[in-house]
PDB file of C-alpha atoms in Angstrom:
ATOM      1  CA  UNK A 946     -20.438  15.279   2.499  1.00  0.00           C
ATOM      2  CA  UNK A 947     -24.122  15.519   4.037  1.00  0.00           C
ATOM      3  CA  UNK A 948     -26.295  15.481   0.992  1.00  0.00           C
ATOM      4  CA  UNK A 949     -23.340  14.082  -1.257  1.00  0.00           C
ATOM      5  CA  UNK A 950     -24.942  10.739  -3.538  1.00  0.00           C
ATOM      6  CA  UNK A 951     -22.974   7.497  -2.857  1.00  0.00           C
ATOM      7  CA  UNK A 952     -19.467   7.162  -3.505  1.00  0.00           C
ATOM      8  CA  UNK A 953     -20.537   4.526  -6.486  1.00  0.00           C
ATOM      9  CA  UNK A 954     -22.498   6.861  -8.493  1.00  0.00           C
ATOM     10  CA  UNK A 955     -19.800   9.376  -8.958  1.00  0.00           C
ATOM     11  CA  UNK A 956     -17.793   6.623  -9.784  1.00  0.00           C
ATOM     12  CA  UNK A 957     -20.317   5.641 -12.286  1.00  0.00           C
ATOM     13  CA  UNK A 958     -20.104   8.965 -13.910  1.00  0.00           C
ATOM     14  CA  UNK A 959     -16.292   8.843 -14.067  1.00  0.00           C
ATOM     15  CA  UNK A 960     -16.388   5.521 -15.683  1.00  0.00           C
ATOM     16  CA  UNK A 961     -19.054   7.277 -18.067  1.00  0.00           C
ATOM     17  CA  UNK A 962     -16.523  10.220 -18.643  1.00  0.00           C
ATOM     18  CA  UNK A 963     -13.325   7.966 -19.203  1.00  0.00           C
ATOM     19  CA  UNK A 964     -14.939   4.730 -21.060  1.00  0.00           C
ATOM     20  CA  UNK A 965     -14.240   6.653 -24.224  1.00  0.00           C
ATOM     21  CA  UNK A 966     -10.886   7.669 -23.400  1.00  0.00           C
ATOM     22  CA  UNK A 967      -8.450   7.365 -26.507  1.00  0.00           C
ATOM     23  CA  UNK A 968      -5.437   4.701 -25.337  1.00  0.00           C
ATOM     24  CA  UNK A 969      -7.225   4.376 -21.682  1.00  0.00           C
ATOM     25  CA  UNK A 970      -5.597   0.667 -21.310  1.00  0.00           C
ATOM     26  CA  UNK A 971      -8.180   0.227 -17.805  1.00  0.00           C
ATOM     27  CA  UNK A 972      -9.054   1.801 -14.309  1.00  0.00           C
ATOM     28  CA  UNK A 973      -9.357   1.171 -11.182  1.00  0.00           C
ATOM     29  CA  UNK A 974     -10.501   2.182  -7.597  1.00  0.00           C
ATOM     30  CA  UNK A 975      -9.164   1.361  -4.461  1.00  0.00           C
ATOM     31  CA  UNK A 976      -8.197   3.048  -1.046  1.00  0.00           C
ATOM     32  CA  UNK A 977     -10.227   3.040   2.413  1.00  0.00           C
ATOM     33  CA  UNK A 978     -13.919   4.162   0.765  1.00  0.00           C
ATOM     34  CA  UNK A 979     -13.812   1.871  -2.259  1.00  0.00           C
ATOM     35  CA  UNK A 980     -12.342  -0.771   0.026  1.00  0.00           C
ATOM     36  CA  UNK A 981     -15.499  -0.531   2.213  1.00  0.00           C
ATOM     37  CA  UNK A 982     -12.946   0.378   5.788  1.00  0.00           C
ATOM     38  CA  UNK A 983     -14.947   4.005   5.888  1.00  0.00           C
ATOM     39  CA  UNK A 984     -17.263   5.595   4.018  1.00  0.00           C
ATOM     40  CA  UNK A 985     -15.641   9.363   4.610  1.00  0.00           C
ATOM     41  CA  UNK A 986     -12.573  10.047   2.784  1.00  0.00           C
ATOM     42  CA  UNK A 987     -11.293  10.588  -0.897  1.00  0.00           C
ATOM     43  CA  UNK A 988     -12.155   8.588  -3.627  1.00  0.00           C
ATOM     44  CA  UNK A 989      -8.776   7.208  -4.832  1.00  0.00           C
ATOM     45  CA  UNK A 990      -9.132   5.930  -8.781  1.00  0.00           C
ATOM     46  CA  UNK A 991      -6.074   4.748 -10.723  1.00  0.00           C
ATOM     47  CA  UNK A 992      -5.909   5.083 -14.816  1.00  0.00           C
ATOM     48  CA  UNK A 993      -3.368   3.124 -16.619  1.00  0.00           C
ATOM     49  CA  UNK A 994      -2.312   4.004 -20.453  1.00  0.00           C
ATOM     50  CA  UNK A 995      -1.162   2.581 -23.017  1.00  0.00           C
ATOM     51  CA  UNK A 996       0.956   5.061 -23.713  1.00  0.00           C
ATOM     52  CA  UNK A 997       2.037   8.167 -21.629  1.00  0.00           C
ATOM     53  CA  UNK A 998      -0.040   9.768 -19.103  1.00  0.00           C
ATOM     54  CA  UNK A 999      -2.157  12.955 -20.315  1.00  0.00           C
ATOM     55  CA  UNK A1000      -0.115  16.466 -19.943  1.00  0.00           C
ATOM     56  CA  UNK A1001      -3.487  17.910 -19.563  1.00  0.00           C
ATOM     57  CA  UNK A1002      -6.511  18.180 -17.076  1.00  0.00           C
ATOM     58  CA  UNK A1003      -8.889  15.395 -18.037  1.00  0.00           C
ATOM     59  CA  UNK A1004     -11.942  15.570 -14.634  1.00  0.00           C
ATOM     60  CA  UNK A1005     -15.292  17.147 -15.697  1.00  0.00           C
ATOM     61  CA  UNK A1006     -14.738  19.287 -13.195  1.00  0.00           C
ATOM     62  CA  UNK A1007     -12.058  21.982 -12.735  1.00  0.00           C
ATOM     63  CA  UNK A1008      -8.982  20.266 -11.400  1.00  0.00           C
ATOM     64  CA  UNK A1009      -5.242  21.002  -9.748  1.00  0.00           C
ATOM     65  CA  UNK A1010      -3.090  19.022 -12.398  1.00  0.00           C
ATOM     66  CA  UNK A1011       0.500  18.103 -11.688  1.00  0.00           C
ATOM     67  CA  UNK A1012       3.329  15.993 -13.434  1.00  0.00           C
ATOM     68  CA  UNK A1013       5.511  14.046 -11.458  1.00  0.00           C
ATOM     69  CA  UNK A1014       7.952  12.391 -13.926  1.00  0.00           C
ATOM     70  CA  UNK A1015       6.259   9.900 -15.845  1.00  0.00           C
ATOM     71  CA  UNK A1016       3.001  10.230 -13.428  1.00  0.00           C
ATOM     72  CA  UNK A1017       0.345  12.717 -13.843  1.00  0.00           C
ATOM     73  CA  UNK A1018      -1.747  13.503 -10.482  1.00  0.00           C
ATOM     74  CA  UNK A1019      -4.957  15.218 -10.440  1.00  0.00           C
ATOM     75  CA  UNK A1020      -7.418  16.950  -8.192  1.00  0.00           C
ATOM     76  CA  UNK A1021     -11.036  17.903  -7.666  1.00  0.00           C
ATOM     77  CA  UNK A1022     -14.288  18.058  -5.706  1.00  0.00           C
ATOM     78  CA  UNK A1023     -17.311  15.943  -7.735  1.00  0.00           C
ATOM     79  CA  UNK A1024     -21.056  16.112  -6.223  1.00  0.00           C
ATOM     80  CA  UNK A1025     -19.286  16.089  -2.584  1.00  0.00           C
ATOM     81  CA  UNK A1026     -16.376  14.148  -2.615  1.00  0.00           C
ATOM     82  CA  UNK A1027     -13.172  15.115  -3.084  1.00  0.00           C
ATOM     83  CA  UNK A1028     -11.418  12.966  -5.920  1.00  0.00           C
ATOM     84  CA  UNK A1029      -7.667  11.538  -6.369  1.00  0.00           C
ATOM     85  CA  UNK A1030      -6.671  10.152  -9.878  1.00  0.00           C
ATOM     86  CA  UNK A1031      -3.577   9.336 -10.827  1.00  0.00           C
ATOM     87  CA  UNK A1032      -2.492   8.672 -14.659  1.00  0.00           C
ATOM     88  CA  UNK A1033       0.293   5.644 -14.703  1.00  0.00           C
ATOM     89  CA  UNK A1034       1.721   4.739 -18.268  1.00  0.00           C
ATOM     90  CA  UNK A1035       1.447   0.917 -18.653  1.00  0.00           C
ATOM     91  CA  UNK A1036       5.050   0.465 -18.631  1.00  0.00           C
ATOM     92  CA  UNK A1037       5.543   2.521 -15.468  1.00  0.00           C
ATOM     93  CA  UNK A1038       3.261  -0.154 -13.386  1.00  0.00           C
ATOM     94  CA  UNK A1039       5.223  -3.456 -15.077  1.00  0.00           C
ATOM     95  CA  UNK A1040       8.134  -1.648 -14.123  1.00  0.00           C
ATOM     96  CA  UNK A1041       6.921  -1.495 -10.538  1.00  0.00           C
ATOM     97  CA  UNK A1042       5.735  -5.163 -10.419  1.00  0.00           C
ATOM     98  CA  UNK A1043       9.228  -6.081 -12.228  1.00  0.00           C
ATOM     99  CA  UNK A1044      10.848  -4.813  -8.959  1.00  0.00           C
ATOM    100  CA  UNK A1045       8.738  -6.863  -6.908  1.00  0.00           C
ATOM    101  CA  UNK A1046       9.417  -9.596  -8.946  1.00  0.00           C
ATOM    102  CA  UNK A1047      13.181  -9.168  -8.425  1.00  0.00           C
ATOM    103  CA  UNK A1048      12.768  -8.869  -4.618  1.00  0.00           C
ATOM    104  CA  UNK A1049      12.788  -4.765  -4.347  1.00  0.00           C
ATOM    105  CA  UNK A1050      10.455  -1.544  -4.198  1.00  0.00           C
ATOM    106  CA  UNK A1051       9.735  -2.073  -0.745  1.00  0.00           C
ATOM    107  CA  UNK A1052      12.762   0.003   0.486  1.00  0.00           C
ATOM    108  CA  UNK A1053      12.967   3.387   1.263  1.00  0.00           C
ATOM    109  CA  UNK A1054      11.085   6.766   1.338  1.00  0.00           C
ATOM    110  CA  UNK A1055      10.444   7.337  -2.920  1.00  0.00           C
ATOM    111  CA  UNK A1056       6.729   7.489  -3.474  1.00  0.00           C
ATOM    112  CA  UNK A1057       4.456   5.496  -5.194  1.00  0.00           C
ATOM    113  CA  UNK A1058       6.302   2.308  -3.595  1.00  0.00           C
ATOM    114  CA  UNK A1059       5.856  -0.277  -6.002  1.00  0.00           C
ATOM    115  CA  UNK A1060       4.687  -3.029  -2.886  1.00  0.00           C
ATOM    116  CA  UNK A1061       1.782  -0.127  -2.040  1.00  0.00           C
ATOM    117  CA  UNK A1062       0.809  -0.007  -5.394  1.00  0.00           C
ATOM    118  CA  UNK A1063       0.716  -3.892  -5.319  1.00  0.00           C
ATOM    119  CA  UNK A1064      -1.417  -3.994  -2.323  1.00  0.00           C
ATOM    120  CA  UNK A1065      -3.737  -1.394  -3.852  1.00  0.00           C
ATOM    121  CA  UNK A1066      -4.008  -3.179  -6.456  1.00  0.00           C
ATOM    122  CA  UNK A1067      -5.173  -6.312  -4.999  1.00  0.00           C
ATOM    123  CA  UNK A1068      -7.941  -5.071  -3.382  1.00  0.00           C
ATOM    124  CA  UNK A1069      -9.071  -2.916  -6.146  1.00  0.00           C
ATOM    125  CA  UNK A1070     -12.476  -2.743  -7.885  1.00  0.00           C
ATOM    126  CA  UNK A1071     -11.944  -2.705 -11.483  1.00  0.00           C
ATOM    127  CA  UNK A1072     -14.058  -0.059 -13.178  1.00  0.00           C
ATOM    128  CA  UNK A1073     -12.908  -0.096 -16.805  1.00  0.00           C
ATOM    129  CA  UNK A1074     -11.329  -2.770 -18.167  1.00  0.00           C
ATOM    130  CA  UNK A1075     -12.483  -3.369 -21.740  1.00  0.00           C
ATOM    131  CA  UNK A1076      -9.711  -5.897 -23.151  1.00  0.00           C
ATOM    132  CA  UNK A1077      -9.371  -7.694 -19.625  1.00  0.00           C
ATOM    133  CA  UNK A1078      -5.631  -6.449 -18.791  1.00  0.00           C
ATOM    134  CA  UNK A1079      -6.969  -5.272 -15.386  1.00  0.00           C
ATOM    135  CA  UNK A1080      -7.948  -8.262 -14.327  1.00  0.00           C
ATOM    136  CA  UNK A1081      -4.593 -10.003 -15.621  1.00  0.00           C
ATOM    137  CA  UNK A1082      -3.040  -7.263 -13.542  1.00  0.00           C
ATOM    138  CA  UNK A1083      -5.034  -7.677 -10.354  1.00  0.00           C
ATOM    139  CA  UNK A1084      -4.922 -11.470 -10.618  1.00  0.00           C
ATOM    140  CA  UNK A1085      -0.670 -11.353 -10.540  1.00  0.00           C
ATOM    141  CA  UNK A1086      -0.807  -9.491  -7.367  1.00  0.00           C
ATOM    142  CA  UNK A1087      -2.918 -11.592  -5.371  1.00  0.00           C
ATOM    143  CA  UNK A1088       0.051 -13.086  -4.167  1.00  0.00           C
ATOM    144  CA  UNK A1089       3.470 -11.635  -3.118  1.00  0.00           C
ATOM    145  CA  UNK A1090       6.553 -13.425  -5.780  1.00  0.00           C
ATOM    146  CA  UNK A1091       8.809 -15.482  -3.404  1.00  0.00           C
ATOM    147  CA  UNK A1092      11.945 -13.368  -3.998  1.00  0.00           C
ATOM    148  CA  UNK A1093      10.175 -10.631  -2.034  1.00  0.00           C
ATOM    149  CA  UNK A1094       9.022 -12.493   0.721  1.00  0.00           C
ATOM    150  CA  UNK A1095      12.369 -13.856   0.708  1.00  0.00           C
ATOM    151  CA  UNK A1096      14.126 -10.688   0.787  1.00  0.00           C
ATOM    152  CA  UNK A1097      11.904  -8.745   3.355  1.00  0.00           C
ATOM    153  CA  UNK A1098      12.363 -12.033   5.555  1.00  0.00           C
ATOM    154  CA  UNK A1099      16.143 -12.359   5.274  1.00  0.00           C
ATOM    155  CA  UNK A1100      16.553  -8.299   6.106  1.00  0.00           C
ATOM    156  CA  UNK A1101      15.003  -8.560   9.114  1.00  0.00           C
ATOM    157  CA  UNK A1102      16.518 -11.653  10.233  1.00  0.00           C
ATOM    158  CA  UNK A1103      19.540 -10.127   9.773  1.00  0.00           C
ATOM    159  CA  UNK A1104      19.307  -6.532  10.904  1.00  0.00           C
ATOM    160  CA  UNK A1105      16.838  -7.818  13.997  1.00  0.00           C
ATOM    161  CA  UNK A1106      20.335  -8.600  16.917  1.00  0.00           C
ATOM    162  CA  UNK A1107      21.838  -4.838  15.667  1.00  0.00           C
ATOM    163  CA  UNK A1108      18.434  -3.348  16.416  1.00  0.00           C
ATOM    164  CA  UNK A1109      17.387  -4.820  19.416  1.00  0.00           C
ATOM    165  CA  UNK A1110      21.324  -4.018  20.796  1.00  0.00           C
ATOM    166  CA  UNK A1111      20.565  -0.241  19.879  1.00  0.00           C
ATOM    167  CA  UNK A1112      16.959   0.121  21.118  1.00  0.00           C
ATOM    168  CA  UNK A1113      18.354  -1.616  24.914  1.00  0.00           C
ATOM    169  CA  UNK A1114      21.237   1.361  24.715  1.00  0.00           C
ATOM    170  CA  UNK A1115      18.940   3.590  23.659  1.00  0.00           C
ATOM    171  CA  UNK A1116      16.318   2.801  26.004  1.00  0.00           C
ATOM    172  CA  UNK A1117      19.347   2.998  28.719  1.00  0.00           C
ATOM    173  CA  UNK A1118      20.670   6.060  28.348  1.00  0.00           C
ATOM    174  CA  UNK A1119      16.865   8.114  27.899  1.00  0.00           C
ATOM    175  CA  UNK A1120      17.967   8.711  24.816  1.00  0.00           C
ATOM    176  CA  UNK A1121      13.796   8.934  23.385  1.00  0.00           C
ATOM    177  CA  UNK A1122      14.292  10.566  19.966  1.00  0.00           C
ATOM    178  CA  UNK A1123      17.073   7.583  18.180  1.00  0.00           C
ATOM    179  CA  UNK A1124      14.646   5.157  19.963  1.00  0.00           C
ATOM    180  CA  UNK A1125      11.595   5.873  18.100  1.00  0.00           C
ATOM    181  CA  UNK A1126      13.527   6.658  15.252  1.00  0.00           C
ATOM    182  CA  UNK A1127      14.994   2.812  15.235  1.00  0.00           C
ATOM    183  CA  UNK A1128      11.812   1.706  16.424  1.00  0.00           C
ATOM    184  CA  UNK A1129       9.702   3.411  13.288  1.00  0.00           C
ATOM    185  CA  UNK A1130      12.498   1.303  10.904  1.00  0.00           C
ATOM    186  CA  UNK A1131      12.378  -1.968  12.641  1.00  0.00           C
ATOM    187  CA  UNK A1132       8.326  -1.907  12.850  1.00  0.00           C
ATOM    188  CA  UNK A1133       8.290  -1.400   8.959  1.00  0.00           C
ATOM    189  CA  UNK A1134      10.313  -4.752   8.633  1.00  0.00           C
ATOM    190  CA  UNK A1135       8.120  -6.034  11.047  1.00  0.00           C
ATOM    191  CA  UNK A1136       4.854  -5.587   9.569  1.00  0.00           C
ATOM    192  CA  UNK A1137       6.000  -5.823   6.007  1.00  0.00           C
ATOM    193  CA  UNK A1138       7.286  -9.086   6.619  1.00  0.00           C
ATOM    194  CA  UNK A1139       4.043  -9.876   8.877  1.00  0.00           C
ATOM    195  CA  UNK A1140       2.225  -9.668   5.607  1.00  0.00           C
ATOM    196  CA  UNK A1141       4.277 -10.941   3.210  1.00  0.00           C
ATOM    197  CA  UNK A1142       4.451 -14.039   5.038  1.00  0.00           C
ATOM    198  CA  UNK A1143       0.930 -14.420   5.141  1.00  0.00           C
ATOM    199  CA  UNK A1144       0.372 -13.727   1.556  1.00  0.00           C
ATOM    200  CA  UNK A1145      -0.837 -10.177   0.916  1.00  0.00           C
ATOM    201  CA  UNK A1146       1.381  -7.286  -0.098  1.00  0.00           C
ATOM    202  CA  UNK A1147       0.803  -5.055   3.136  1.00  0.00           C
ATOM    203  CA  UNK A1148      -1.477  -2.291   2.704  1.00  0.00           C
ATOM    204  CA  UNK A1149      -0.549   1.501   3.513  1.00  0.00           C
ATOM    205  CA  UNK A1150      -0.497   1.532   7.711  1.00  0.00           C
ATOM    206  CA  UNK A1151      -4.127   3.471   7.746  1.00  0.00           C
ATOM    207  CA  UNK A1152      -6.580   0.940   9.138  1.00  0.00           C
ATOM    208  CA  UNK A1153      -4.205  -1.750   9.766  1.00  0.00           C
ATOM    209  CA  UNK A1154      -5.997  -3.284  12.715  1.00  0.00           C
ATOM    210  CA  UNK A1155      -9.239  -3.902   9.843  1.00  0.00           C
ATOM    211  CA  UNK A1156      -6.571  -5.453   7.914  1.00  0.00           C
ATOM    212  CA  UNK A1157      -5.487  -7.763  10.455  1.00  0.00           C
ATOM    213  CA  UNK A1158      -9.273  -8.941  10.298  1.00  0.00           C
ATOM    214  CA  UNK A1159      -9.950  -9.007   7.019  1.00  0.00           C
ATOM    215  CA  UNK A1160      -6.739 -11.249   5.995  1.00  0.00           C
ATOM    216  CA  UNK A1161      -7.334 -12.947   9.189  1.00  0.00           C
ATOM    217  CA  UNK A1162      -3.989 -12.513   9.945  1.00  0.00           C
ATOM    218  CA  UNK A1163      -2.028 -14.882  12.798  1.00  0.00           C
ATOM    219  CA  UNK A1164      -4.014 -14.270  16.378  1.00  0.00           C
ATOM    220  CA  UNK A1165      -0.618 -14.742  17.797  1.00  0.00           C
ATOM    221  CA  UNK A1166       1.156 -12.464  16.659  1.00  0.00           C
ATOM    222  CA  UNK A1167      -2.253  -9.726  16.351  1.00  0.00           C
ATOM    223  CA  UNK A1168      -1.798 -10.145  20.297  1.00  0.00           C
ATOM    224  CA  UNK A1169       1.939  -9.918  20.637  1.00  0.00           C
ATOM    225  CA  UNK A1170       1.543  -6.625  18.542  1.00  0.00           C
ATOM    226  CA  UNK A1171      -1.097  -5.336  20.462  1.00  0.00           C
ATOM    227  CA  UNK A1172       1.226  -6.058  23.782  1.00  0.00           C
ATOM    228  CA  UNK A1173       3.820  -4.496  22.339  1.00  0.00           C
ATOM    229  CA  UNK A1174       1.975  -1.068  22.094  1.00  0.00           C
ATOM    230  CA  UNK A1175       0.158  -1.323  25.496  1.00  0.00           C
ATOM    231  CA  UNK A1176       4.340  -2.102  26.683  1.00  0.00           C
ATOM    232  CA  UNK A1177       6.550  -0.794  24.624  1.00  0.00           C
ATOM    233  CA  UNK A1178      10.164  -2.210  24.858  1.00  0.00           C
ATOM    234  CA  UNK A1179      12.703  -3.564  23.082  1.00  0.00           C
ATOM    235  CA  UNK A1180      11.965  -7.326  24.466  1.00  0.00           C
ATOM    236  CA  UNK A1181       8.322  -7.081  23.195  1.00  0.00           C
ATOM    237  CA  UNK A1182       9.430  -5.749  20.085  1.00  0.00           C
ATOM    238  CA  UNK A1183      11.853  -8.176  19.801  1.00  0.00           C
ATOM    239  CA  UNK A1184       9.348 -11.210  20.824  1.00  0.00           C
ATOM    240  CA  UNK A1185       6.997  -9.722  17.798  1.00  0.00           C
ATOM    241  CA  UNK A1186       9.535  -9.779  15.029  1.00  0.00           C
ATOM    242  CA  UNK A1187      10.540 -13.268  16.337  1.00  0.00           C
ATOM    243  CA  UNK A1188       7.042 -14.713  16.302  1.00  0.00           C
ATOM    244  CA  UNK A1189       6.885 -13.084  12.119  1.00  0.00           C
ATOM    245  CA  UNK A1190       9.632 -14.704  11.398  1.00  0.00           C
ATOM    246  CA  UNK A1191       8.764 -18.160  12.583  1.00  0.00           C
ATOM    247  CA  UNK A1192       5.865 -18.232  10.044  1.00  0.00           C
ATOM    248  CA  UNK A1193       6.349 -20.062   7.050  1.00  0.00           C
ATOM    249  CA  UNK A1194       6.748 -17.779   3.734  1.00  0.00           C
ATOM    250  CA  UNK A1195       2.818 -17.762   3.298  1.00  0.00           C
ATOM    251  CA  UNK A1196      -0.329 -19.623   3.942  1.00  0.00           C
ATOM    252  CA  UNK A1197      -1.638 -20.169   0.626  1.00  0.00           C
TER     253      UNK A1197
END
């Protein structure tokens, strides 16, 4: 990227290419470089139609272009950086945010998890937004709906005794594969009800520490994590989900 211009003006020139865009609803940025966490990675930008996505290449630039369902992802390298769109119809994202609503799309391995796309959303920079429905968007995100929090709080309230009882076997009997394999599952509750609980949708993992700071998450529990992974055991993980769940359902 040496001799590449700033990250904002080839965003500027995208939002010059697009702001003419036939049933463009609005369009946003977001991900670790428009976020401001580093300044070397891909530029991550986010259209949302009216209608359906385009079934064509739509970059100034030559471009891989690929469908996925109702999603259209595409591909390229502008002045130096190497740019991620992805084309969501309108009704794709309120179905997303209507799962959230109901107290799912956190669950599971299907990709783009609706609570990711909420948390990208969030911290977004709008960059075309003519008839305001981005900011209507962005503004119903800011906070996570209770049945969520709820839900993400009552799983791992529930599941926490079985996992704990199967990390101490596993732990016992050397057996180092099934315990970071349960580990892995019980951190996700963990840290997605971390978040929750203190009001933000959590972000992907990448640069989760800069997250803790910029929330200004619970010191408490920021140091129970950080003893967890300096001694990792079941008891510490254990004391950690324990200290999450003992926060009220958010701060705001």
């Amino acid at each position: 990227m040496r001799g590449a211009p700033p990250a904002a003006l080839v965003m500027e020139g995208l939002v010059d290419h697009y702001r003419s865009a036939r049933d463009l609803s609005w369009m946003y940025g977001q991900g670790s470089v428009i976020t401001g966490l580093t300044e070397d990675s891909d530029l991550d930008l986010i259209l949302i139609w009216a209608t359906d996505a385009p079934s064509t290449p739509t970059l100034p630039a030559q471009s891989n272009f690929t469908v996925h369902g109702q999603l259209a992802l595409e591909q390229s390298s502008i002045d130096g950086y190497d740019v991620d769109l992805m084309h969501v119809p309108r009704r794709t994202l309120d179905t997303w945010l209507s799962e959230l609503d109901r107290g799912d799309g956190w669950m599971g391995p299907a990709w783009p998890l609706p609570i990711y796309v909420a948390a990208g959303l969030a911290e977004s920079e709008l960059l075309l937004d003519p008839a305001g429905l981005g900011a209507e968007y962005r503004a119903r995100v800011q906070n996570p709906p209770a049945p969520l929090v709820a839900a993400v709080r009552h799983q791992l309230e529930s599941a926490l005794p079985a996992f704990v009882n199967e990390l101490r076997k596993a732990a016992d009997r050397d057996n180092r594969w099934l315990h970071a394999d349960l580990a892995v599952q019980l951190h996700k509750l963990i840290y997605t009800a971390w978040f929750l609980s203190e009001g933000h949708h959590p972000p992907f993992p990448k640069y989760l520490p800069r997250w803790y700071d910029r929330f200004a998450m619970t010191p408490e529990i920021q140091a129970l994590e950080a003893t967890y992974w300096s001694t990792p055991n079941p008891a510490a993980l254990e004391s950690l989900a324990t200290a999450v769940l003992n926060l009220p359902q958010s701060r705001d």
